[in-house]
Coordinates of C-alpha atoms in Angstrom, one line a residue:
X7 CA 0.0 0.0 0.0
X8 CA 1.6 3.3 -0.8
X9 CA -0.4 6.4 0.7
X10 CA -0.1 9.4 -1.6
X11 CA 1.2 12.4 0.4
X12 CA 2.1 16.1 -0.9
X13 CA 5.6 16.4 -1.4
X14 CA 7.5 18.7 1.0
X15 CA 11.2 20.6 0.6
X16 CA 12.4 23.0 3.0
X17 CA 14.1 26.1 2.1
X18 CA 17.0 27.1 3.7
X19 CA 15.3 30.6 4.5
X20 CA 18.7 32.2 4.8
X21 CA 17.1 36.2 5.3
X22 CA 14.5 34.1 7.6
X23 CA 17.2 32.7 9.9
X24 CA 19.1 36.3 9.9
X25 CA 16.0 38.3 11.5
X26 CA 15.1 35.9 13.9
X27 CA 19.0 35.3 14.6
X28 CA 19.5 39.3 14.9
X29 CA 16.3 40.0 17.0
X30 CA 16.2 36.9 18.9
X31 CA 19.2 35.0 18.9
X32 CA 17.0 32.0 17.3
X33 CA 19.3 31.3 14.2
X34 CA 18.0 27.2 13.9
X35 CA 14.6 26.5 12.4
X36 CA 13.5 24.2 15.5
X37 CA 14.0 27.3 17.4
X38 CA 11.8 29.5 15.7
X39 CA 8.1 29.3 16.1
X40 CA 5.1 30.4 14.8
X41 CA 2.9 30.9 18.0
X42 CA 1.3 33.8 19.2
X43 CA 4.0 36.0 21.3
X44 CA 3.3 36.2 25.0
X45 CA 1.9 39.2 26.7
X46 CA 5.0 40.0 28.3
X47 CA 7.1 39.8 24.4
X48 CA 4.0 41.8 23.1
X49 CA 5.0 44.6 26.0
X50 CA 8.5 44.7 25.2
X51 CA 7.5 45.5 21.7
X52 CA 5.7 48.3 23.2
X53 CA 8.8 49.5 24.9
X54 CA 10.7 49.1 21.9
X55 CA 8.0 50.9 19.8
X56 CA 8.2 54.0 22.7
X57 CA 11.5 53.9 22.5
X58 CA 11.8 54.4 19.1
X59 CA 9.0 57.8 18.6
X60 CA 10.7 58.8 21.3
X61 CA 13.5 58.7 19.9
X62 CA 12.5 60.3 16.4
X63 CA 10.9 63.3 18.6
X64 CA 14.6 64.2 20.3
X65 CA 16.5 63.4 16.7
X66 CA 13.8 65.9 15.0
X67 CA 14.6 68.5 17.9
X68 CA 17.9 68.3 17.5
X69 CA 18.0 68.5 13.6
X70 CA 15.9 71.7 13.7
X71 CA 17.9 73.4 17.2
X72 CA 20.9 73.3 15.2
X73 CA 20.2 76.9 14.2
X74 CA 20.2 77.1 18.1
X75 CA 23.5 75.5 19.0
X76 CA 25.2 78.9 20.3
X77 CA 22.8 79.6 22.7
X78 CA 22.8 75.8 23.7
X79 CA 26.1 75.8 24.5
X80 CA 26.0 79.8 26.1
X81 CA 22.8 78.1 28.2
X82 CA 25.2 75.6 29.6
X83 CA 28.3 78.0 30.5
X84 CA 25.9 79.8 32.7
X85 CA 25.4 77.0 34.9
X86 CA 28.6 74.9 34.9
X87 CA 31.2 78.1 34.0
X88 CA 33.2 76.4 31.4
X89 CA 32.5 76.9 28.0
X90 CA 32.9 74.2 25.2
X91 CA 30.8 72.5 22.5
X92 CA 28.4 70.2 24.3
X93 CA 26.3 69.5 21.3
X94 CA 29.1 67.3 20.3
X95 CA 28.2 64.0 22.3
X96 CA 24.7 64.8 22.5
X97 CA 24.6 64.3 18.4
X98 CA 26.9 61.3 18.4
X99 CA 24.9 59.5 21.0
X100 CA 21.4 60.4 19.5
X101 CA 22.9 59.2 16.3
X102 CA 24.1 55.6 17.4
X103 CA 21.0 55.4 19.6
X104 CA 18.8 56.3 16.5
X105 CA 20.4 53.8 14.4
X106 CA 20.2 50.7 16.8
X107 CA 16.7 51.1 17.8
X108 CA 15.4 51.8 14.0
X109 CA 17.2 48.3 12.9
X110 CA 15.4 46.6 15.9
X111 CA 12.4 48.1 14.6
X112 CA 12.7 47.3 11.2
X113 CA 13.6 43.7 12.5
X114 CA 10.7 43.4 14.4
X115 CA 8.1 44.3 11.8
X116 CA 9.8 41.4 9.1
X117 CA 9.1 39.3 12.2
X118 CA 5.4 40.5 12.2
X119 CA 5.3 39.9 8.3
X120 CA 6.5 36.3 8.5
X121 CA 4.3 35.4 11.2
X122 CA 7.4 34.5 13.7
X123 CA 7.5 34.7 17.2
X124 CA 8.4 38.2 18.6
X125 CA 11.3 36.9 21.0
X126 CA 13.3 40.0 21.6
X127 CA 16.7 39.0 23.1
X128 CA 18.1 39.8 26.4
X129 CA 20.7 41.7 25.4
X130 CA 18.5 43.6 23.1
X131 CA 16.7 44.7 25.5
X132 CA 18.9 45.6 28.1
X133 CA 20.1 47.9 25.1
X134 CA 16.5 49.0 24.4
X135 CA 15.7 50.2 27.9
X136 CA 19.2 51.8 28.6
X137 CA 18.4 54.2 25.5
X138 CA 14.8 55.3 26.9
X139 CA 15.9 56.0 29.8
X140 CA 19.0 58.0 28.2
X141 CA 16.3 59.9 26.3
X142 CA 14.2 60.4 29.2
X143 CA 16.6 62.2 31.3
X144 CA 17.7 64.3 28.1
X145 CA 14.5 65.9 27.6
X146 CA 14.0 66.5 31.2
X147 CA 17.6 67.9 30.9
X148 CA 17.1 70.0 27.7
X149 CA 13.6 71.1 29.7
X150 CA 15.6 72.1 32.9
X151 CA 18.2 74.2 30.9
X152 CA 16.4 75.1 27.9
X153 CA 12.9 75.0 27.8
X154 CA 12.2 77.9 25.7
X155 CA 13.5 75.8 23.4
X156 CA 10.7 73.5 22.7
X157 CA 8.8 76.4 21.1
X158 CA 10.9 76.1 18.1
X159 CA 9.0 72.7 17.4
X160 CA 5.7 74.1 16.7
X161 CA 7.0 76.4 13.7
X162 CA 16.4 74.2 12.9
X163 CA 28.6 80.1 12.5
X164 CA 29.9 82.5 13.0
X165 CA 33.1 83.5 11.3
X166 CA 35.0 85.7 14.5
X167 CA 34.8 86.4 18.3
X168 CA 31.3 87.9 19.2
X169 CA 31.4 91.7 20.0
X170 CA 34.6 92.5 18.1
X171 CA 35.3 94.6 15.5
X172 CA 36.7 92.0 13.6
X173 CA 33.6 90.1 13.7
X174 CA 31.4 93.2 12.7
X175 CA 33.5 94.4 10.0
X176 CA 33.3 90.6 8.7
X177 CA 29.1 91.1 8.8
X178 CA 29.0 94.2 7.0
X179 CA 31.3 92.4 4.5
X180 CA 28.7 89.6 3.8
X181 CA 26.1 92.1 3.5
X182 CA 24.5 93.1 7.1
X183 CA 22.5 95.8 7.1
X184 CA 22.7 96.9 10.9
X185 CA 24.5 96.1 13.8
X186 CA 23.5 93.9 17.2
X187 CA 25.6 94.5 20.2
X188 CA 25.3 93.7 24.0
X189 CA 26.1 96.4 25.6
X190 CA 27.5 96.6 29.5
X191 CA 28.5 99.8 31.7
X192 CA 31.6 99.9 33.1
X193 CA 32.5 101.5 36.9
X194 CA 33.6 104.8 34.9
X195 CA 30.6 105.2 32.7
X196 CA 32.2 103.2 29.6
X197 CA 29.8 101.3 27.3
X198 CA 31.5 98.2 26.4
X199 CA 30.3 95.4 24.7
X200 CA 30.1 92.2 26.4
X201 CA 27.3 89.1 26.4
X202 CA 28.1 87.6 29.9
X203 CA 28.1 88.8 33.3
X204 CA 31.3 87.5 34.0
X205 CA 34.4 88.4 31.8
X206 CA 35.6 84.3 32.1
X207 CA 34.3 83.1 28.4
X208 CA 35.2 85.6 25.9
X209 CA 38.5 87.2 27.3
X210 CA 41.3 86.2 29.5
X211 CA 40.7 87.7 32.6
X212 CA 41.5 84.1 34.5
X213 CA 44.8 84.9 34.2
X214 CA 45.3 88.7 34.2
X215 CA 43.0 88.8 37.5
X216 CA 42.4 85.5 38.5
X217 CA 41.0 86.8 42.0
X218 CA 38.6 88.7 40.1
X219 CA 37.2 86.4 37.3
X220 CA 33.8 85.4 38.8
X221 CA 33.0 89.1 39.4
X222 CA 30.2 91.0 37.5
X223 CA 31.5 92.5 34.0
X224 CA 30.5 96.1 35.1
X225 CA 32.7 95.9 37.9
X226 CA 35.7 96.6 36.4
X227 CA 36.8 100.1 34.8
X228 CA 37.5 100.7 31.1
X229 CA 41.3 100.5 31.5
X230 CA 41.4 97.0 33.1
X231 CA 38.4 95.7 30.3
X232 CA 40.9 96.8 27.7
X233 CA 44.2 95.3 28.8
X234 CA 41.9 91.8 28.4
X235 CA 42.7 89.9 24.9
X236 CA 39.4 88.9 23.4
X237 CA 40.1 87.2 20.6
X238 CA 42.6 84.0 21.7
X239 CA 39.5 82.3 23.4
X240 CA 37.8 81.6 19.7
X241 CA 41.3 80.4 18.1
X242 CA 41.6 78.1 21.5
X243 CA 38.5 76.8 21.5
X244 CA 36.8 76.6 18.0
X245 CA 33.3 76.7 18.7
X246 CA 32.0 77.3 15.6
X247 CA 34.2 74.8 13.7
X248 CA 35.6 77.7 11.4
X249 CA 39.4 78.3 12.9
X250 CA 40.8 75.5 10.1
X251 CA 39.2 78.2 6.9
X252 CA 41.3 81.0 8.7
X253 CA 44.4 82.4 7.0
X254 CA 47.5 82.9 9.2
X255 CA 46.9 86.7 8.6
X256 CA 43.3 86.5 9.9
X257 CA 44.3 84.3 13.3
X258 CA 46.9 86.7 14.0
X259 CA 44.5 89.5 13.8
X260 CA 41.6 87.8 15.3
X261 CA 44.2 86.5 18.5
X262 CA 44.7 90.2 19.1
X263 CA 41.2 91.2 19.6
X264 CA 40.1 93.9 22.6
X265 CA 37.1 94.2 23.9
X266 CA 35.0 97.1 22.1
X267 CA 33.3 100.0 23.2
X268 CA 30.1 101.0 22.0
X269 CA 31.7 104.0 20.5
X270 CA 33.7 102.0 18.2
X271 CA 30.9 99.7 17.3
X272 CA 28.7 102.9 16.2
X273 CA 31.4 104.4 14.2
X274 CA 31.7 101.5 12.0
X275 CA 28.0 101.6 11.4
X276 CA 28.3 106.0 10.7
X277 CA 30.7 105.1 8.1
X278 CA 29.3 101.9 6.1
X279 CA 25.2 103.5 6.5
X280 CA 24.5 101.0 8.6
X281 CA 22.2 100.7 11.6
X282 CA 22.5 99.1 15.2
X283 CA 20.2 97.2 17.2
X284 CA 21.9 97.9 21.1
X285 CA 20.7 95.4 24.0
X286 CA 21.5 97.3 27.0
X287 CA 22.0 95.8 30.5
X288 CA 21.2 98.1 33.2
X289 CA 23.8 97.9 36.0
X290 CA 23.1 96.4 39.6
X291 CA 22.3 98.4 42.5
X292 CA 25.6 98.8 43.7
X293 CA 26.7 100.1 40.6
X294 CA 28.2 103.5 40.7
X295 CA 26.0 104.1 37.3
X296 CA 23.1 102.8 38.5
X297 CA 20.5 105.6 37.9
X298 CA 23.0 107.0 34.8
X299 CA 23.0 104.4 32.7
X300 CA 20.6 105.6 30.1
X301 CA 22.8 108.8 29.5
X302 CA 26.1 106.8 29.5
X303 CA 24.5 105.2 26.5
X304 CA 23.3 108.7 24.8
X305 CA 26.1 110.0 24.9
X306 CA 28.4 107.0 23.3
X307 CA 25.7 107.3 20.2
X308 CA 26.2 111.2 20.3
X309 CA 30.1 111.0 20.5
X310 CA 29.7 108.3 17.9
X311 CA 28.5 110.7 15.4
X312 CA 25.7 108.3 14.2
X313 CA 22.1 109.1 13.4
X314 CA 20.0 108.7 16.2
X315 CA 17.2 107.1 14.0
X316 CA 19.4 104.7 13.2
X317 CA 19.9 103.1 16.6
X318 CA 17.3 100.6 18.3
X319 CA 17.4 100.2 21.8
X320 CA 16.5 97.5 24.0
X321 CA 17.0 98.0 27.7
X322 CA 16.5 95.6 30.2
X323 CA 15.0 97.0 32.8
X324 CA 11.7 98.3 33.9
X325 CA 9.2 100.9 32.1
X326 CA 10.5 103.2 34.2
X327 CA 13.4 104.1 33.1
X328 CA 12.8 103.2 29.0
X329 CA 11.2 107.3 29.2
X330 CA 14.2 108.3 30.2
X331 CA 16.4 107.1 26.9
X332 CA 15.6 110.1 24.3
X333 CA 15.9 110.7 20.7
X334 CA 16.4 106.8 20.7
X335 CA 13.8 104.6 19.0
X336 CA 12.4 102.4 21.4
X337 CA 12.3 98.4 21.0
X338 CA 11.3 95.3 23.2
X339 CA 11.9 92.0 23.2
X340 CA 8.6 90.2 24.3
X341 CA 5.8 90.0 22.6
X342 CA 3.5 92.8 23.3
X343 CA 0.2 93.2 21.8
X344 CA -0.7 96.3 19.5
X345 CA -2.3 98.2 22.1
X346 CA 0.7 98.0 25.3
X347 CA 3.1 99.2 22.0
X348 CA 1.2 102.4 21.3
X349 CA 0.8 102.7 25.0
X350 CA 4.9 102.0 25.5
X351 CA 6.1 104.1 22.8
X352 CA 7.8 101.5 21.7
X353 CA 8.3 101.2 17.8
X354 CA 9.7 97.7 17.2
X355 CA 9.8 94.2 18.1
X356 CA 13.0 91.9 18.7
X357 CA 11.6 88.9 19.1
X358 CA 12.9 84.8 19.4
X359 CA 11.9 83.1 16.1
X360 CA 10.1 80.0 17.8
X361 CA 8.0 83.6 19.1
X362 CA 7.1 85.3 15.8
X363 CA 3.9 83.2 14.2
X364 CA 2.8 84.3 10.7
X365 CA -0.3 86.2 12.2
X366 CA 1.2 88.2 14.6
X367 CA 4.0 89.1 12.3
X368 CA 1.1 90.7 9.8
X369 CA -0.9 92.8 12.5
X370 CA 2.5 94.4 13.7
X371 CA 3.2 95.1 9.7
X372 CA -0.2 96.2 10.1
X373 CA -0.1 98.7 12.5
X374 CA 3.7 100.0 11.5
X375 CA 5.7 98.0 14.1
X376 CA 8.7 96.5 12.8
X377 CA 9.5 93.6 13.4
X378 CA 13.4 91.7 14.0
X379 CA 13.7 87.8 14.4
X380 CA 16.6 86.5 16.0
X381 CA 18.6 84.3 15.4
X382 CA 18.5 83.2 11.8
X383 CA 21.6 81.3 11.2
X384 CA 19.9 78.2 8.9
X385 CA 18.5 79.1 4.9
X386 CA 15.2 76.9 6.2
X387 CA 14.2 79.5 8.7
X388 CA 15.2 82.1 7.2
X389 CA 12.8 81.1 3.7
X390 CA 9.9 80.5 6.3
X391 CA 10.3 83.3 7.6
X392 CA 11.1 85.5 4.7
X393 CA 7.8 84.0 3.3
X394 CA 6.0 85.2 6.5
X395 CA 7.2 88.9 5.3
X396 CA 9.9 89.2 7.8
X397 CA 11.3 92.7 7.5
X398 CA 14.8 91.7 9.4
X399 CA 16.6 89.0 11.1
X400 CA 19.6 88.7 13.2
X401 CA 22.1 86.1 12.6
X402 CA 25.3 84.9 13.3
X403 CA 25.7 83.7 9.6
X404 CA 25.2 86.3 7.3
X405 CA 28.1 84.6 5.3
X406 CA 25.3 81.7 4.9
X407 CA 21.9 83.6 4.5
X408 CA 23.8 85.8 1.7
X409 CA 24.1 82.5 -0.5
X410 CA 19.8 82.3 -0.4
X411 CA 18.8 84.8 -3.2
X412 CA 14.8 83.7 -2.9
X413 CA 13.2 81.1 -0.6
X414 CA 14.5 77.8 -0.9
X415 CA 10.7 76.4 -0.8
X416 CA 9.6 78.2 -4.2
X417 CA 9.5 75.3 -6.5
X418 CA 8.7 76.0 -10.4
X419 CA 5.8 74.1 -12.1
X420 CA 8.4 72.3 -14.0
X421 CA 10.4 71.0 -11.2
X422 CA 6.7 70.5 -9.4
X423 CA 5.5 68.5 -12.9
X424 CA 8.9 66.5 -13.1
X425 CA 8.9 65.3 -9.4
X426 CA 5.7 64.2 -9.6
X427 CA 6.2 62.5 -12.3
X428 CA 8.9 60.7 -11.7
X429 CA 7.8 59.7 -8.6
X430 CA 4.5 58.1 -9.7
X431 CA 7.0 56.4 -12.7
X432 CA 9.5 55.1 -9.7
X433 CA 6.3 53.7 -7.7
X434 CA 4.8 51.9 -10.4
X435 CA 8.4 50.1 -11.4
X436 CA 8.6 49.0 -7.3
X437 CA 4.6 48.0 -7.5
X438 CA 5.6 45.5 -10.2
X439 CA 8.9 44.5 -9.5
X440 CA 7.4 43.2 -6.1
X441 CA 4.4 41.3 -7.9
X442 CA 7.0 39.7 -10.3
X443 CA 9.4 38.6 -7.8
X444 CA 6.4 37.4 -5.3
X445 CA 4.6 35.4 -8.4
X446 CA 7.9 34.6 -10.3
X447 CA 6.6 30.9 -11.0
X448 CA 3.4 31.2 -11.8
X449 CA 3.8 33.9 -14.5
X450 CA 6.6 31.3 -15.9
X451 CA 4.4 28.2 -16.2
X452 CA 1.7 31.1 -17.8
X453 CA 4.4 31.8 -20.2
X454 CA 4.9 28.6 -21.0
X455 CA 1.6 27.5 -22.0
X456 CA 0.8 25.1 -19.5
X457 CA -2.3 26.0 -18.1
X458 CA -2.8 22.8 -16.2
X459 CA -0.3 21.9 -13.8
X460 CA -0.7 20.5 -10.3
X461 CA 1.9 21.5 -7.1
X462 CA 4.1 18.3 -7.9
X463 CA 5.0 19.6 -11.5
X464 CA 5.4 23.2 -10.4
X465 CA 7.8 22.0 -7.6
X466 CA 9.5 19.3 -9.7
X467 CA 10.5 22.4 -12.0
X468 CA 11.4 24.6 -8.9
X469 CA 14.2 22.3 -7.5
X470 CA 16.4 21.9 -10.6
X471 CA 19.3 21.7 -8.4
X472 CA 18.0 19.2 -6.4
X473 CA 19.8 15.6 -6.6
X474 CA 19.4 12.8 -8.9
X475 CA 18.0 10.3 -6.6
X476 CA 15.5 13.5 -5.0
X477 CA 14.4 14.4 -8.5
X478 CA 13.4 10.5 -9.1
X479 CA 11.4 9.9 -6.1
X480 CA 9.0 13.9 -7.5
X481 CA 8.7 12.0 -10.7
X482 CA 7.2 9.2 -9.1
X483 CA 4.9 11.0 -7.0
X484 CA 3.8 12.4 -10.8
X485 CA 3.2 9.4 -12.1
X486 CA 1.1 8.5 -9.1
X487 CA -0.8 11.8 -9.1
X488 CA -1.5 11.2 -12.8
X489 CA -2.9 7.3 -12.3
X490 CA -4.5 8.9 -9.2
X491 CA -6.7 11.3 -11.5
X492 CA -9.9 12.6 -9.6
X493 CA -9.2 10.7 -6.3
X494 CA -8.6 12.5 -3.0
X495 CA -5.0 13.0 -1.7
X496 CA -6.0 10.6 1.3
X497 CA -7.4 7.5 -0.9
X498 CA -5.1 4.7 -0.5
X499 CA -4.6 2.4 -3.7
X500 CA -3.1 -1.3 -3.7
X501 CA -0.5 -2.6 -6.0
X502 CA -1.7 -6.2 -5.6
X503 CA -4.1 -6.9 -8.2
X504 CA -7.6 -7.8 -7.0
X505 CA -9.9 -10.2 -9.5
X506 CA -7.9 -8.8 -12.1
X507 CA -8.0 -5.5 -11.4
X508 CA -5.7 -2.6 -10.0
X509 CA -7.5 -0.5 -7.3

């Protein structure tokens, strides 16, 4: 009795055994299965899954903060006092962590796809967890020491020391329009220009007075800011990655570098017709310039010999004492609505970019305020926001916004008709490459002409590299099919003939 049975050949299933081996460490078939997963695999699928959005969410942050890194890096000097580039190992971890989690992700969905067993493996997920909880503790980080930040997600170099006249010529040079300066008194009513309280990051006043380097910029008089080199901090520490496209002649001059006055500063921008955008900080209460401040900074822009209605103020300090500065156009930088900026006096808006939507943007156009975004370092903020009809930014690139003659989102109906095109072209070539390659043998035996074929034929055709001995035993089973015509697979037949007959 021979009992007709459907022939069966197991593949190798090499790409099979690498995703389960990868994900799962199950590189043998008996170690595969093709079970439901448990509740507790299904959860750490979950996790994996969390892991993963989560971690697109911080690499999208990070992608569109870049325009932001300065201020990063400036954020953290404030709280630890030592300034260097800590965007560094933030991007090369988020890039590795990215990377691992998205290839566990991909395995696990071919899992899903062949029907296998999700059976993440130990190590995986040791790896898995130790990267969300990495992530977790860098957003609440990022939130701790930068939360304003976050704003920039609902709207992503600098060429020479900040404050500098080497840095400012270098702006006019790549086409600035006005000037932006930070501007500190000093205990002998000099306006000098300096970002920090402390004198520590840009100049080397650790080792001219050492006893004196944690002590408020405006503490010291104009003599002792000006003995301070400003300029050997940026060579020494690089933190724009632009020392290496310096000539010799330009290090030399930049490693010289003072700290400026605001009489300097507004010179420059008398002589090129520029303008200047001045953030004052008023002094502290023990300050002998306390109550003076306002007319220590009039009378730098009057010595200076520039236009009056060509300087912008902002001063940080109360209402109180913005009256006081006059002849000076008047700006803030919080967002005010239309009404408190009549009642103000104030005539323009300095505002963060993750700050200025399109529609308050128009009603300030609207009712005559102007309007200055800052800062604008990447060509993708500065289309959007030269779309939204922008009439200024600030930036510490103008070397990079000067190579964006129009917004880089226009697109011409051409390029808009080619895309397309091409796209829909690509798709269709990918749509039937995959139907080809899933139906390869059945679009062969069509071709062929044979339109009636049972599995044994199609698979005695399929395994031409099968052995001799292999390929006689599927011939057989063909011959049997053939006798076997219209009788089920599970009929049994007998060799021995009965009254004459085969049955």
């Amino acid at each position: 009795m021979v009992k007709h049975q459907p022939l069966q050949v197991y593949e190798k299933q090499v790409f099979v055994s690498f995703v389960t081996g990868i994900y799962g460490c199950r590189w043998k078939r008996y170690q595969r299965s093709q079970e439901e997963s448990s509740t507790w695999e299904c959860t750490w699928f979950i996790i994996l899954c969390s892991s993963f959005f989560l971690l697109v969410f911080w690499t999208y942050f990070w992608l569109v903060a870049q325009n932001d890194f300065n201020e990063f890096n400036w954020s953290v000097y404030n709280r630890s006092g030592e300034w260097k580039d800590e965007t560094i190992p933030i991007l090369a971890s988020t890039t590795v962590g990215f990377s691992y989690i998205a290839f566990l992700m991909i395995l696990a969905v071919f899992h899903i796809s062949f029907g296998q067993q999700l059976n993440l493996y130990w190590v995986h997920k040791i790896g898995v967890l130790a990267t969300l909880l990495t992530i977790i503790s860098g957003v609440v980080s990022v939130d701790d020491i930068w939360a304003d930040e976050w704003d920039i997600l609902l709207v992503s170099l600098q060429l020479a020391p900040e404050n500098t006249m080497v840095s400012f010529n270098r702006a006019l040079q790549h086409g600035a329009s006005s000037l932006e300066a930070d501007v500190t008194i000093s205990v002998d009513a000099v306006p000098f220009l300096m970002r920090d309280r402390t004198l520590r990051r840009t100049t080397d006043v650790s080792k001219v007075f050492p006893a004196r380097q944690y002590d408020d910029a405006s503490s010291f008089n104009w003599t002792e800011i000006r003995s301070l080199n400003a300029g050997q901090w940026f060579l020494e520490s690089d933190p724009y990655w632009t020392v290496e496209t310096l000539t010799g002649r330009d290090r030399s001059r930049i490693g010289n570098q003072t700290v400026c006055s605001l009489v300097e500063m507004l010179r420059l921008a008398a002589r090129t017709n520029a303008s200047a955008l001045l953030n004052v900080r008023k002094p502290p209460p023990e300050h002998p310039r306390h109550r003076s401040w306002f007319m220590d900074t009039f009378w730098a822009v009057q010595k200076a010999g520039i236009s009056q209605k060509r300087v912008r103020t902002v001063t940080w300090s109360p209402d109180t004492d913005r009256g006081r500065v006059r002849g000076l156009q008047q700006s803030a930088n919080e967002k005010l609505s239309v009404e408190e900026i009549r009642l103000r006096g104030i005539t323009s808006l300095t505002l963060h970019y993750s700050k200025a939507s399109h529609k308050d943007i128009q009603e300030y156009l609207a009712n005559n305020v102007s309007v200055t975004v800052y800062p604008v370092n990447e060509p993708w903020l500065y289309s959007i926001l030269w779309c939204s009809g922008v009439p200024s930014v600030s930036s510490d690139a103008p070397q990079v916004l000067r190579k964006v003659p129009y917004p880089i989102w226009l697109m011409s109906q051409n390029a808009y008709n080619f895309i397309w095109i091409t796209s829909d072209l690509v798709s269709l070539a990918i749509v039937t490459g995959i139907f080809c390659f899933q139906n390869y043998h059945m679009i062969r035996w069509r071709m062929s002409g044979m339109q009636n074929c049972n599995p044994e034929q199609i698979m005695l055709s399929a395994v031409t590299c099968q052995s001799s001995r292999d390929v006689n035993i599927m011939k057989e089973k063909l011959i049997f099919s053939e006798l076997n015509n219209g009788l089920s697979s599970t009929e049994e037949f007998s060799m021995y003939p009965q009254n004459g007959y085969v049955r």
